[in-house]
Amino acid sequence: MARRPWSFKEDRRLMELAKSSTSLEAAAKLLGRPPDAVKRMALRLGLSLKSKSSKKS
């Protein structure tokens, strides 16, 4: 499956979602992208998204 490039608008939306403490899963659903893709882009942008199912170790 080919990757769809991220638009500037999607980058901005991801930044807003991260700022408002949206979970990774919720952000993925809102952006219509797989959680892995959202996680990769968040890391690239220097953002932190918490996963609903993150386990504390």
Short mmCIF file of N, CA and C in Angstrom, two decimals:
data_model
loop_
_atom_site.label_atom_id
_atom_site.label_comp_id
_atom_site.label_asym_id
_atom_site.label_seq_id
_atom_site.Cartn_x
_atom_site.Cartn_y
_atom_site.Cartn_z
N MET A 1 0.84 -1.18 0.00
CA MET A 1 0.00 0.00 0.00
C MET A 1 0.89 1.25 0.00
N ALA A 2 0.65 2.13 -0.92
CA ALA A 2 1.45 3.34 -1.04
C ALA A 2 1.11 4.33 0.07
N ARG A 3 2.12 4.99 0.55
CA ARG A 3 1.90 6.00 1.58
C ARG A 3 1.42 7.28 0.94
N ARG A 4 0.47 7.89 1.60
CA ARG A 4 -0.09 9.16 1.15
C ARG A 4 0.69 10.28 1.84
N PRO A 5 1.21 11.23 1.08
CA PRO A 5 1.97 12.31 1.74
C PRO A 5 1.09 13.14 2.68
N TRP A 6 1.71 13.65 3.72
CA TRP A 6 1.00 14.47 4.69
C TRP A 6 0.93 15.90 4.17
N SER A 7 -0.24 16.49 4.28
CA SER A 7 -0.40 17.89 3.87
C SER A 7 -0.04 18.79 5.05
N PHE A 8 0.20 20.04 4.75
CA PHE A 8 0.49 21.02 5.79
C PHE A 8 -0.68 21.09 6.77
N LYS A 9 -1.89 21.02 6.22
CA LYS A 9 -3.10 21.09 7.04
C LYS A 9 -3.16 19.92 8.04
N GLU A 10 -2.78 18.72 7.56
CA GLU A 10 -2.77 17.55 8.44
C GLU A 10 -1.70 17.69 9.52
N ASP A 11 -0.53 18.24 9.15
CA ASP A 11 0.52 18.49 10.14
C ASP A 11 0.00 19.40 11.24
N ARG A 12 -0.65 20.47 10.85
CA ARG A 12 -1.19 21.43 11.82
C ARG A 12 -2.24 20.77 12.71
N ARG A 13 -3.10 19.96 12.11
CA ARG A 13 -4.15 19.26 12.87
C ARG A 13 -3.53 18.31 13.89
N LEU A 14 -2.49 17.60 13.47
CA LEU A 14 -1.81 16.69 14.39
C LEU A 14 -1.18 17.47 15.55
N MET A 15 -0.61 18.61 15.26
CA MET A 15 -0.04 19.46 16.32
C MET A 15 -1.11 19.89 17.31
N GLU A 16 -2.27 20.29 16.79
CA GLU A 16 -3.38 20.70 17.66
C GLU A 16 -3.86 19.54 18.53
N LEU A 17 -3.98 18.36 17.93
CA LEU A 17 -4.44 17.18 18.67
C LEU A 17 -3.46 16.81 19.77
N ALA A 18 -2.17 16.86 19.46
CA ALA A 18 -1.15 16.54 20.46
C ALA A 18 -1.19 17.54 21.61
N LYS A 19 -1.38 18.81 21.27
CA LYS A 19 -1.44 19.87 22.27
C LYS A 19 -2.62 19.67 23.22
N SER A 20 -3.73 19.16 22.68
CA SER A 20 -4.93 18.96 23.51
C SER A 20 -4.97 17.56 24.14
N SER A 21 -3.82 16.89 24.17
CA SER A 21 -3.68 15.58 24.83
C SER A 21 -4.58 14.50 24.25
N THR A 22 -4.83 14.55 22.95
CA THR A 22 -5.61 13.52 22.28
C THR A 22 -4.78 12.24 22.21
N SER A 23 -5.41 11.09 22.41
CA SER A 23 -4.67 9.84 22.34
C SER A 23 -4.26 9.53 20.90
N LEU A 24 -3.28 8.67 20.77
CA LEU A 24 -2.79 8.26 19.46
C LEU A 24 -3.92 7.66 18.63
N GLU A 25 -4.70 6.78 19.24
CA GLU A 25 -5.80 6.11 18.53
C GLU A 25 -6.85 7.11 18.04
N ALA A 26 -7.21 8.05 18.91
CA ALA A 26 -8.21 9.05 18.55
C ALA A 26 -7.69 9.96 17.43
N ALA A 27 -6.42 10.35 17.53
CA ALA A 27 -5.83 11.20 16.50
C ALA A 27 -5.82 10.47 15.16
N ALA A 28 -5.47 9.19 15.18
CA ALA A 28 -5.43 8.39 13.95
C ALA A 28 -6.81 8.34 13.31
N LYS A 29 -7.83 8.14 14.13
CA LYS A 29 -9.20 8.07 13.62
C LYS A 29 -9.63 9.41 13.01
N LEU A 30 -9.32 10.49 13.71
CA LEU A 30 -9.69 11.83 13.24
C LEU A 30 -8.97 12.19 11.94
N LEU A 31 -7.73 11.74 11.80
CA LEU A 31 -6.94 12.06 10.62
C LEU A 31 -7.14 11.06 9.48
N GLY A 32 -7.81 9.94 9.80
CA GLY A 32 -8.03 8.92 8.78
C GLY A 32 -6.75 8.23 8.35
N ARG A 33 -5.86 8.02 9.31
CA ARG A 33 -4.56 7.39 9.04
C ARG A 33 -4.31 6.29 10.07
N PRO A 34 -3.48 5.32 9.71
CA PRO A 34 -3.15 4.26 10.67
C PRO A 34 -2.36 4.83 11.87
N PRO A 35 -2.57 4.26 13.05
CA PRO A 35 -1.85 4.74 14.24
C PRO A 35 -0.33 4.78 14.05
N ASP A 36 0.24 3.80 13.35
CA ASP A 36 1.69 3.79 13.12
C ASP A 36 2.14 5.01 12.33
N ALA A 37 1.36 5.39 11.32
CA ALA A 37 1.70 6.55 10.49
C ALA A 37 1.63 7.83 11.32
N VAL A 38 0.61 7.92 12.17
CA VAL A 38 0.45 9.10 13.02
C VAL A 38 1.61 9.19 14.02
N LYS A 39 1.97 8.03 14.57
CA LYS A 39 3.08 7.99 15.53
C LYS A 39 4.39 8.44 14.87
N ARG A 40 4.64 7.94 13.65
CA ARG A 40 5.86 8.32 12.92
C ARG A 40 5.90 9.83 12.66
N MET A 41 4.77 10.38 12.22
CA MET A 41 4.74 11.81 11.92
C MET A 41 4.87 12.64 13.19
N ALA A 42 4.25 12.19 14.27
CA ALA A 42 4.36 12.90 15.54
C ALA A 42 5.83 12.95 15.98
N LEU A 43 6.53 11.84 15.85
CA LEU A 43 7.95 11.80 16.21
C LEU A 43 8.75 12.74 15.32
N ARG A 44 8.44 12.73 14.04
CA ARG A 44 9.14 13.61 13.09
C ARG A 44 8.93 15.08 13.44
N LEU A 45 7.74 15.41 13.92
CA LEU A 45 7.41 16.79 14.27
C LEU A 45 7.81 17.14 15.71
N GLY A 46 8.33 16.15 16.43
CA GLY A 46 8.73 16.39 17.82
C GLY A 46 7.56 16.47 18.77
N LEU A 47 6.47 15.77 18.43
CA LEU A 47 5.27 15.78 19.27
C LEU A 47 5.18 14.51 20.08
N SER A 48 4.41 14.56 21.14
CA SER A 48 4.20 13.39 21.99
C SER A 48 2.71 13.07 22.04
N LEU A 49 2.38 11.84 21.65
CA LEU A 49 0.99 11.37 21.74
C LEU A 49 0.96 10.15 22.64
N LYS A 50 0.05 10.15 23.57
CA LYS A 50 -0.10 9.01 24.46
C LYS A 50 -1.04 7.98 23.85
N SER A 51 -0.67 6.72 24.01
CA SER A 51 -1.53 5.65 23.52
C SER A 51 -2.47 5.24 24.64
N LYS A 52 -3.72 4.95 24.27
CA LYS A 52 -4.70 4.52 25.27
C LYS A 52 -4.24 3.23 25.96
N SER A 53 -3.59 2.36 25.18
CA SER A 53 -3.19 1.07 25.70
C SER A 53 -1.73 1.03 26.15
N SER A 54 -1.16 2.21 26.43
CA SER A 54 0.25 2.21 26.84
C SER A 54 0.37 1.60 28.22
N LYS A 55 1.33 0.71 28.35
CA LYS A 55 1.53 0.01 29.61
C LYS A 55 2.67 0.66 30.37
N LYS A 56 2.46 0.85 31.65
CA LYS A 56 3.51 1.45 32.47
C LYS A 56 4.44 0.34 32.94
N SER A 57 5.73 0.53 32.73
CA SER A 57 6.67 -0.51 33.16
C SER A 57 7.65 0.01 34.17
#
